[in-house]
């Protein structure tokens, strides 16, 4: 079994720090020879099985109308009846984005974070966990994530409060002063350009772009440069396209975990949902089989640099 197992494995390595190119090659060669005794030279190895690709469901094609918003809901009871917490997770899927659009997404996420926490947790006290972030599915599919865990309210109420918050958030952007807007721009730029605290943190950033095969080692710096150029009208156009309730590119997936104590309330409110355009997911496996997938990202071109390594 061991021989067959290693035969189908490939080796990727990042050696970062005070080490020469020759030493890095010698280290990886040593590991390769230990794990692939029948193929001692990695350059001559034959990979019999390709690595598995991460394919992501395209929520934009879940409706009959191309270019129209879509909304999906998967609701199920919590596995632990003693757990009093219900949970709501909302993903607004946006698809593969270029660096300029990534910058707008990062900026909107930054703008939303503090007001969402203040309103949904501090003022409305929906739950102890109130979270939003940029969501990356697979290696390149972007979205905006909202997550709330609550033992005080059922998931339908929590979802409605998130949507109500987003409906009113556009006006917050409109009424934001130029000084406040620029201060937020500077804050986001600073977060992207923040120096690494240690070698491990720097290595993890390099390793991330190696694993997703983009090899964009200066990606954060490029996004920061796009953030610097943002103005309010650009941010509003992004919000109206992807986030607003009736946005043409709004593709929403809502997952709700219902605690035992909230099941009765949910059953009552479900009657009102039957007239909505939300697509109910009954079986996740069947849903995934019925949905189209995003295309894989284009293969990145990598230039080989000759460091004069002696390959043995």
mmCIF file of C-alpha atoms in Angstrom:
data_model
loop_
_atom_site.group_PDB
_atom_site.id
_atom_site.type_symbol
_atom_site.label_atom_id
_atom_site.label_comp_id
_atom_site.label_asym_id
_atom_site.label_seq_id
_atom_site.Cartn_x
_atom_site.Cartn_y
_atom_site.Cartn_z
ATOM 1 C CA UNK A 1 0.000 0.000 0.000
ATOM 2 C CA UNK A 2 2.793 2.429 0.937
ATOM 3 C CA UNK A 3 4.549 2.043 -2.415
ATOM 4 C CA UNK A 4 1.318 2.577 -4.291
ATOM 5 C CA UNK A 5 0.414 5.556 -2.105
ATOM 6 C CA UNK A 6 3.639 7.480 -2.680
ATOM 7 C CA UNK A 7 3.560 6.679 -6.380
ATOM 8 C CA UNK A 8 0.512 8.916 -6.800
ATOM 9 C CA UNK A 9 1.853 11.771 -4.657
ATOM 10 C CA UNK A 10 3.629 14.853 -5.864
ATOM 11 C CA UNK A 11 5.855 17.200 -3.910
ATOM 12 C CA UNK A 12 5.462 20.958 -3.613
ATOM 13 C CA UNK A 13 7.783 22.849 -1.300
ATOM 14 C CA UNK A 14 8.383 26.398 -0.140
ATOM 15 C CA UNK A 15 11.751 26.977 1.480
ATOM 16 C CA UNK A 16 11.886 30.536 2.682
ATOM 17 C CA UNK A 17 14.531 32.273 4.778
ATOM 18 C CA UNK A 18 18.284 32.264 5.073
ATOM 19 C CA UNK A 19 18.970 29.488 2.586
ATOM 20 C CA UNK A 20 20.571 29.336 -0.848
ATOM 21 C CA UNK A 21 18.859 28.054 -3.983
ATOM 22 C CA UNK A 22 21.203 25.054 -4.068
ATOM 23 C CA UNK A 23 20.459 24.175 -0.444
ATOM 24 C CA UNK A 24 16.712 24.469 -1.097
ATOM 25 C CA UNK A 25 17.031 22.088 -4.040
ATOM 26 C CA UNK A 26 19.091 19.623 -1.996
ATOM 27 C CA UNK A 27 16.464 19.590 0.777
ATOM 28 C CA UNK A 28 13.551 18.910 -1.591
ATOM 29 C CA UNK A 29 15.567 16.290 -3.479
ATOM 30 C CA UNK A 30 16.323 14.489 -0.231
ATOM 31 C CA UNK A 31 12.617 14.401 0.691
ATOM 32 C CA UNK A 32 11.680 13.220 -2.808
ATOM 33 C CA UNK A 33 14.208 10.372 -2.787
ATOM 34 C CA UNK A 34 12.942 9.177 0.591
ATOM 35 C CA UNK A 35 9.321 9.076 -0.536
ATOM 36 C CA UNK A 36 9.793 8.000 -4.161
ATOM 37 C CA UNK A 37 12.503 5.368 -4.067
ATOM 38 C CA UNK A 38 11.462 3.923 -7.427
ATOM 39 C CA UNK A 39 11.740 7.355 -9.071
ATOM 40 C CA UNK A 40 14.823 8.943 -7.486
ATOM 41 C CA UNK A 41 14.924 11.834 -9.965
ATOM 42 C CA UNK A 42 11.892 14.106 -9.581
ATOM 43 C CA UNK A 43 12.386 15.652 -13.033
ATOM 44 C CA UNK A 44 11.875 12.218 -14.627
ATOM 45 C CA UNK A 45 8.900 11.203 -12.470
ATOM 46 C CA UNK A 46 5.616 10.345 -14.141
ATOM 47 C CA UNK A 47 2.528 11.555 -12.267
ATOM 48 C CA UNK A 48 -0.178 8.971 -12.967
ATOM 49 C CA UNK A 49 -3.033 10.890 -11.343
ATOM 50 C CA UNK A 50 -3.774 14.579 -11.634
ATOM 51 C CA UNK A 51 -4.431 16.603 -8.506
ATOM 52 C CA UNK A 52 -8.105 17.096 -7.647
ATOM 53 C CA UNK A 53 -9.460 20.493 -8.669
ATOM 54 C CA UNK A 54 -11.758 22.498 -6.424
ATOM 55 C CA UNK A 55 -14.944 23.192 -8.377
ATOM 56 C CA UNK A 56 -17.465 25.691 -7.020
ATOM 57 C CA UNK A 57 -21.204 25.808 -7.704
ATOM 58 C CA UNK A 58 -22.303 28.810 -9.760
ATOM 59 C CA UNK A 59 -25.358 30.269 -8.021
ATOM 60 C CA UNK A 60 -25.917 32.781 -10.816
ATOM 61 C CA UNK A 61 -27.252 30.036 -13.099
ATOM 62 C CA UNK A 62 -29.789 28.712 -10.663
ATOM 63 C CA UNK A 63 -32.647 30.658 -12.239
ATOM 64 C CA UNK A 64 -34.202 30.590 -15.684
ATOM 65 C CA UNK A 65 -33.455 34.255 -16.261
ATOM 66 C CA UNK A 66 -29.845 35.031 -17.090
ATOM 67 C CA UNK A 67 -28.565 38.142 -15.347
ATOM 68 C CA UNK A 68 -31.289 38.087 -12.684
ATOM 69 C CA UNK A 69 -30.769 37.790 -8.928
ATOM 70 C CA UNK A 70 -31.057 34.366 -7.330
ATOM 71 C CA UNK A 71 -31.629 33.203 -3.767
ATOM 72 C CA UNK A 72 -31.236 29.747 -2.229
ATOM 73 C CA UNK A 73 -32.136 28.508 1.243
ATOM 74 C CA UNK A 74 -31.067 25.379 3.082
ATOM 75 C CA UNK A 75 -32.659 24.934 6.511
ATOM 76 C CA UNK A 76 -32.206 22.007 8.869
ATOM 77 C CA UNK A 77 -32.566 21.186 12.559
ATOM 78 C CA UNK A 78 -29.501 21.240 14.798
ATOM 79 C CA UNK A 79 -27.926 17.865 15.502
ATOM 80 C CA UNK A 80 -27.667 18.473 19.245
ATOM 81 C CA UNK A 81 -31.123 19.051 20.747
ATOM 82 C CA UNK A 82 -29.538 20.371 23.946
ATOM 83 C CA UNK A 83 -27.857 23.204 22.052
ATOM 84 C CA UNK A 84 -30.059 26.301 22.301
ATOM 85 C CA UNK A 85 -28.288 28.219 19.536
ATOM 86 C CA UNK A 86 -29.648 28.682 16.045
ATOM 87 C CA UNK A 87 -27.304 29.899 13.326
ATOM 88 C CA UNK A 88 -27.622 31.829 10.070
ATOM 89 C CA UNK A 89 -24.933 31.987 7.407
ATOM 90 C CA UNK A 90 -25.477 34.174 4.334
ATOM 91 C CA UNK A 91 -23.114 34.219 1.370
ATOM 92 C CA UNK A 92 -23.553 36.780 -1.394
ATOM 93 C CA UNK A 93 -21.618 35.055 -4.160
ATOM 94 C CA UNK A 94 -19.897 37.324 -6.681
ATOM 95 C CA UNK A 95 -17.775 34.891 -8.684
ATOM 96 C CA UNK A 96 -14.211 35.358 -9.937
ATOM 97 C CA UNK A 97 -13.232 39.023 -9.580
ATOM 98 C CA UNK A 98 -10.381 41.022 -11.019
ATOM 99 C CA UNK A 99 -8.078 42.930 -8.669
ATOM 100 C CA UNK A 100 -9.977 46.211 -9.035
ATOM 101 C CA UNK A 101 -13.283 44.583 -8.079
ATOM 102 C CA UNK A 102 -11.571 42.677 -5.282
ATOM 103 C CA UNK A 103 -10.516 46.042 -3.906
ATOM 104 C CA UNK A 104 -14.139 47.249 -3.875
ATOM 105 C CA UNK A 105 -15.261 44.060 -2.129
ATOM 106 C CA UNK A 106 -12.581 44.439 0.541
ATOM 107 C CA UNK A 107 -13.536 48.070 1.055
ATOM 108 C CA UNK A 108 -17.291 47.345 1.373
ATOM 109 C CA UNK A 109 -16.540 44.533 3.823
ATOM 110 C CA UNK A 110 -14.481 46.987 5.872
ATOM 111 C CA UNK A 111 -17.274 49.569 5.832
ATOM 112 C CA UNK A 112 -19.882 47.005 6.875
ATOM 113 C CA UNK A 113 -17.959 45.347 9.721
ATOM 114 C CA UNK A 114 -18.261 47.871 12.552
ATOM 115 C CA UNK A 115 -21.833 49.120 11.836
ATOM 116 C CA UNK A 116 -23.064 45.526 11.454
ATOM 117 C CA UNK A 117 -21.554 44.530 14.784
ATOM 118 C CA UNK A 118 -22.891 47.633 16.535
ATOM 119 C CA UNK A 119 -26.432 47.291 15.194
ATOM 120 C CA UNK A 120 -26.935 43.521 15.064
ATOM 121 C CA UNK A 121 -25.059 42.574 18.213
ATOM 122 C CA UNK A 122 -24.801 45.606 20.495
ATOM 123 C CA UNK A 123 -28.165 47.264 19.772
ATOM 124 C CA UNK A 124 -30.418 44.419 18.672
ATOM 125 C CA UNK A 125 -28.528 41.751 20.651
ATOM 126 C CA UNK A 126 -29.263 39.079 18.078
ATOM 127 C CA UNK A 127 -26.514 36.826 19.347
ATOM 128 C CA UNK A 128 -23.057 36.542 20.816
ATOM 129 C CA UNK A 129 -21.398 35.765 17.475
ATOM 130 C CA UNK A 130 -21.923 38.406 14.773
ATOM 131 C CA UNK A 131 -19.392 38.175 11.970
ATOM 132 C CA UNK A 132 -18.850 39.349 8.411
ATOM 133 C CA UNK A 133 -15.901 38.794 6.096
ATOM 134 C CA UNK A 134 -14.774 38.304 2.515
ATOM 135 C CA UNK A 135 -15.481 34.672 1.629
ATOM 136 C CA UNK A 136 -13.244 32.814 -0.807
ATOM 137 C CA UNK A 137 -14.704 29.532 -2.073
ATOM 138 C CA UNK A 138 -12.191 27.230 -3.685
ATOM 139 C CA UNK A 139 -9.267 29.304 -4.885
ATOM 140 C CA UNK A 140 -10.873 32.225 -6.698
ATOM 141 C CA UNK A 141 -14.638 32.567 -6.150
ATOM 142 C CA UNK A 142 -15.349 35.621 -4.003
ATOM 143 C CA UNK A 143 -18.316 36.612 -1.904
ATOM 144 C CA UNK A 144 -19.468 38.478 1.191
ATOM 145 C CA UNK A 145 -20.241 36.388 4.275
ATOM 146 C CA UNK A 146 -22.531 37.171 7.215
ATOM 147 C CA UNK A 147 -22.687 34.769 10.159
ATOM 148 C CA UNK A 148 -24.804 35.094 13.300
ATOM 149 C CA UNK A 149 -25.313 32.582 16.102
ATOM 150 C CA UNK A 150 -28.281 33.277 18.362
ATOM 151 C CA UNK A 151 -30.053 31.593 21.253
ATOM 152 C CA UNK A 152 -32.564 34.439 21.602
ATOM 153 C CA UNK A 153 -34.092 34.545 18.117
ATOM 154 C CA UNK A 154 -34.961 32.062 15.399
ATOM 155 C CA UNK A 155 -33.025 32.000 12.118
ATOM 156 C CA UNK A 156 -35.815 33.558 10.021
ATOM 157 C CA UNK A 157 -35.882 36.636 12.247
ATOM 158 C CA UNK A 158 -32.077 36.863 12.204
ATOM 159 C CA UNK A 159 -31.959 36.627 8.395
ATOM 160 C CA UNK A 160 -34.575 39.369 8.098
ATOM 161 C CA UNK A 161 -32.578 41.639 10.401
ATOM 162 C CA UNK A 162 -29.442 41.144 8.303
ATOM 163 C CA UNK A 163 -31.370 42.053 5.158
ATOM 164 C CA UNK A 164 -32.884 45.098 6.873
ATOM 165 C CA UNK A 165 -29.411 46.235 7.881
ATOM 166 C CA UNK A 166 -28.160 45.915 4.298
ATOM 167 C CA UNK A 167 -31.166 47.824 2.956
ATOM 168 C CA UNK A 168 -30.262 50.798 5.119
ATOM 169 C CA UNK A 169 -26.527 50.554 4.631
ATOM 170 C CA UNK A 170 -26.456 52.166 1.196
ATOM 171 C CA UNK A 171 -27.599 55.452 2.745
ATOM 172 C CA UNK A 172 -24.698 55.243 5.190
ATOM 173 C CA UNK A 173 -22.302 55.256 2.249
ATOM 174 C CA UNK A 174 -24.154 58.096 0.532
ATOM 175 C CA UNK A 175 -24.120 60.280 3.640
ATOM 176 C CA UNK A 176 -20.485 59.544 4.516
ATOM 177 C CA UNK A 177 -18.316 62.668 4.452
ATOM 178 C CA UNK A 178 -15.303 62.856 2.162
ATOM 179 C CA UNK A 179 -13.024 62.927 5.206
ATOM 180 C CA UNK A 180 -14.538 59.748 6.651
ATOM 181 C CA UNK A 181 -14.430 58.033 3.261
ATOM 182 C CA UNK A 182 -10.752 58.828 2.844
ATOM 183 C CA UNK A 183 -10.012 57.705 6.400
ATOM 184 C CA UNK A 184 -11.576 54.321 5.601
ATOM 185 C CA UNK A 185 -9.577 54.103 2.373
ATOM 186 C CA UNK A 186 -6.376 54.751 4.318
ATOM 187 C CA UNK A 187 -7.319 52.114 6.885
ATOM 188 C CA UNK A 188 -7.905 49.418 4.268
ATOM 189 C CA UNK A 189 -4.704 50.298 2.416
ATOM 190 C CA UNK A 190 -2.747 50.113 5.667
ATOM 191 C CA UNK A 191 -4.182 46.660 6.430
ATOM 192 C CA UNK A 192 -3.066 45.334 3.031
ATOM 193 C CA UNK A 193 0.398 46.874 3.338
ATOM 194 C CA UNK A 194 0.932 45.892 6.970
ATOM 195 C CA UNK A 195 4.370 44.378 7.486
ATOM 196 C CA UNK A 196 4.583 40.720 8.381
ATOM 197 C CA UNK A 197 5.042 40.125 12.094
ATOM 198 C CA UNK A 198 7.352 37.164 11.613
ATOM 199 C CA UNK A 199 8.823 34.802 9.029
ATOM 200 C CA UNK A 200 5.999 32.303 9.502
ATOM 201 C CA UNK A 201 3.347 34.880 8.606
ATOM 202 C CA UNK A 202 5.262 35.903 5.500
ATOM 203 C CA UNK A 203 5.743 32.281 4.464
ATOM 204 C CA UNK A 204 2.030 31.532 4.875
ATOM 205 C CA UNK A 205 1.190 34.300 2.379
ATOM 206 C CA UNK A 206 3.652 32.899 -0.143
ATOM 207 C CA UNK A 207 2.396 29.359 0.411
ATOM 208 C CA UNK A 208 -1.205 30.457 -0.165
ATOM 209 C CA UNK A 209 -0.546 31.753 -3.686
ATOM 210 C CA UNK A 210 1.498 28.632 -4.458
ATOM 211 C CA UNK A 211 -1.334 26.323 -3.424
ATOM 212 C CA UNK A 212 -3.964 28.219 -5.431
ATOM 213 C CA UNK A 213 -1.534 28.303 -8.378
ATOM 214 C CA UNK A 214 -1.946 32.015 -9.082
ATOM 215 C CA UNK A 215 1.628 32.817 -8.057
ATOM 216 C CA UNK A 216 0.554 36.423 -7.480
ATOM 217 C CA UNK A 217 3.080 37.192 -4.761
ATOM 218 C CA UNK A 218 2.341 40.931 -4.929
ATOM 219 C CA UNK A 219 -1.444 40.536 -4.968
ATOM 220 C CA UNK A 220 -2.080 42.387 -1.692
ATOM 221 C CA UNK A 221 0.052 45.334 -2.779
ATOM 222 C CA UNK A 222 -1.804 45.541 -6.101
ATOM 223 C CA UNK A 223 -5.208 45.458 -4.374
ATOM 224 C CA UNK A 224 -4.027 48.213 -2.031
ATOM 225 C CA UNK A 225 -3.125 50.376 -5.028
ATOM 226 C CA UNK A 226 -6.653 49.884 -6.412
ATOM 227 C CA UNK A 227 -8.206 50.787 -3.043
ATOM 228 C CA UNK A 228 -6.264 54.067 -3.081
ATOM 229 C CA UNK A 229 -8.064 55.041 -6.294
ATOM 230 C CA UNK A 230 -11.598 54.309 -5.044
ATOM 231 C CA UNK A 231 -14.261 56.988 -4.888
ATOM 232 C CA UNK A 232 -17.758 56.922 -3.438
ATOM 233 C CA UNK A 233 -19.566 56.492 -6.768
ATOM 234 C CA UNK A 234 -17.511 53.382 -7.574
ATOM 235 C CA UNK A 235 -18.333 51.846 -4.195
ATOM 236 C CA UNK A 236 -22.046 52.600 -4.637
ATOM 237 C CA UNK A 237 -22.073 51.028 -8.099
ATOM 238 C CA UNK A 238 -20.457 47.904 -6.646
ATOM 239 C CA UNK A 239 -23.013 47.811 -3.814
ATOM 240 C CA UNK A 240 -25.918 48.251 -6.241
ATOM 241 C CA UNK A 241 -24.592 45.506 -8.496
ATOM 242 C CA UNK A 242 -23.796 42.793 -5.934
ATOM 243 C CA UNK A 243 -25.207 43.583 -2.470
ATOM 244 C CA UNK A 244 -28.456 45.577 -2.708
ATOM 245 C CA UNK A 245 -31.692 43.593 -2.337
ATOM 246 C CA UNK A 246 -32.606 43.772 -6.044
ATOM 247 C CA UNK A 247 -29.079 43.878 -7.442
ATOM 248 C CA UNK A 248 -28.787 42.191 -10.844
ATOM 249 C CA UNK A 249 -25.743 40.167 -9.738
ATOM 250 C CA UNK A 250 -26.968 39.335 -6.239
ATOM 251 C CA UNK A 251 -26.677 35.572 -5.774
ATOM 252 C CA UNK A 252 -27.502 34.566 -2.242
ATOM 253 C CA UNK A 253 -27.113 31.310 -0.358
ATOM 254 C CA UNK A 254 -28.605 31.227 3.149
ATOM 255 C CA UNK A 255 -27.960 28.260 5.445
ATOM 256 C CA UNK A 256 -29.995 28.080 8.657
ATOM 257 C CA UNK A 257 -29.453 25.739 11.592
ATOM 258 C CA UNK A 258 -32.613 25.621 13.716
ATOM 259 C CA UNK A 259 -32.334 24.963 17.441
ATOM 260 C CA UNK A 260 -35.003 22.840 19.125
ATOM 261 C CA UNK A 261 -36.431 25.844 20.966
ATOM 262 C CA UNK A 262 -36.958 27.766 17.701
ATOM 263 C CA UNK A 263 -38.567 24.993 15.627
ATOM 264 C CA UNK A 264 -42.124 26.006 16.467
ATOM 265 C CA UNK A 265 -41.568 29.648 15.493
ATOM 266 C CA UNK A 266 -39.901 28.593 12.245
ATOM 267 C CA UNK A 267 -42.795 26.265 11.361
ATOM 268 C CA UNK A 268 -45.230 29.159 11.799
ATOM 269 C CA UNK A 269 -43.168 31.587 9.705
ATOM 270 C CA UNK A 270 -42.515 29.068 6.919
ATOM 271 C CA UNK A 271 -46.066 29.547 5.628
ATOM 272 C CA UNK A 272 -45.213 33.135 4.700
ATOM 273 C CA UNK A 273 -42.153 31.995 2.703
ATOM 274 C CA UNK A 274 -44.111 29.848 0.251
ATOM 275 C CA UNK A 275 -44.922 32.866 -1.912
ATOM 276 C CA UNK A 276 -41.310 34.043 -2.169
ATOM 277 C CA UNK A 277 -38.891 33.414 -5.058
ATOM 278 C CA UNK A 278 -36.378 31.679 -2.802
ATOM 279 C CA UNK A 279 -35.318 28.229 -4.009
ATOM 280 C CA UNK A 280 -35.463 25.722 -1.139
ATOM 281 C CA UNK A 281 -32.668 23.172 -0.996
ATOM 282 C CA UNK A 282 -33.985 19.857 0.318
ATOM 283 C CA UNK A 283 -30.985 17.632 -0.309
ATOM 284 C CA UNK A 284 -27.527 19.285 -0.602
ATOM 285 C CA UNK A 285 -26.100 16.370 -2.596
ATOM 286 C CA UNK A 286 -28.907 16.529 -5.165
ATOM 287 C CA UNK A 287 -28.601 20.312 -5.280
ATOM 288 C CA UNK A 288 -24.884 20.147 -6.062
ATOM 289 C CA UNK A 289 -25.456 17.586 -8.801
ATOM 290 C CA UNK A 290 -28.104 19.773 -10.444
ATOM 291 C CA UNK A 291 -26.139 23.017 -10.467
ATOM 292 C CA UNK A 292 -23.515 24.262 -12.956
ATOM 293 C CA UNK A 293 -19.950 24.890 -11.872
ATOM 294 C CA UNK A 294 -17.632 27.840 -12.316
ATOM 295 C CA UNK A 295 -14.879 27.365 -14.862
ATOM 296 C CA UNK A 296 -11.398 26.751 -13.542
ATOM 297 C CA UNK A 297 -9.158 29.838 -13.468
ATOM 298 C CA UNK A 298 -6.732 30.191 -16.369
ATOM 299 C CA UNK A 299 -3.401 28.531 -15.806
ATOM 300 C CA UNK A 300 -0.766 30.986 -14.618
ATOM 301 C CA UNK A 301 2.429 31.223 -16.607
ATOM 302 C CA UNK A 302 5.491 30.733 -14.442
ATOM 303 C CA UNK A 303 8.916 31.803 -15.627
ATOM 304 C CA UNK A 304 11.769 29.562 -14.581
ATOM 305 C CA UNK A 305 14.865 31.335 -13.343
ATOM 306 C CA UNK A 306 18.282 29.694 -13.629
ATOM 307 C CA UNK A 307 20.150 30.012 -10.341
ATOM 308 C CA UNK A 308 22.938 27.700 -11.436
ATOM 309 C CA UNK A 309 21.650 24.778 -9.351
ATOM 310 C CA UNK A 310 23.542 21.504 -9.720
ATOM 311 C CA UNK A 311 20.859 18.868 -10.245
ATOM 312 C CA UNK A 312 21.879 15.357 -9.252
#
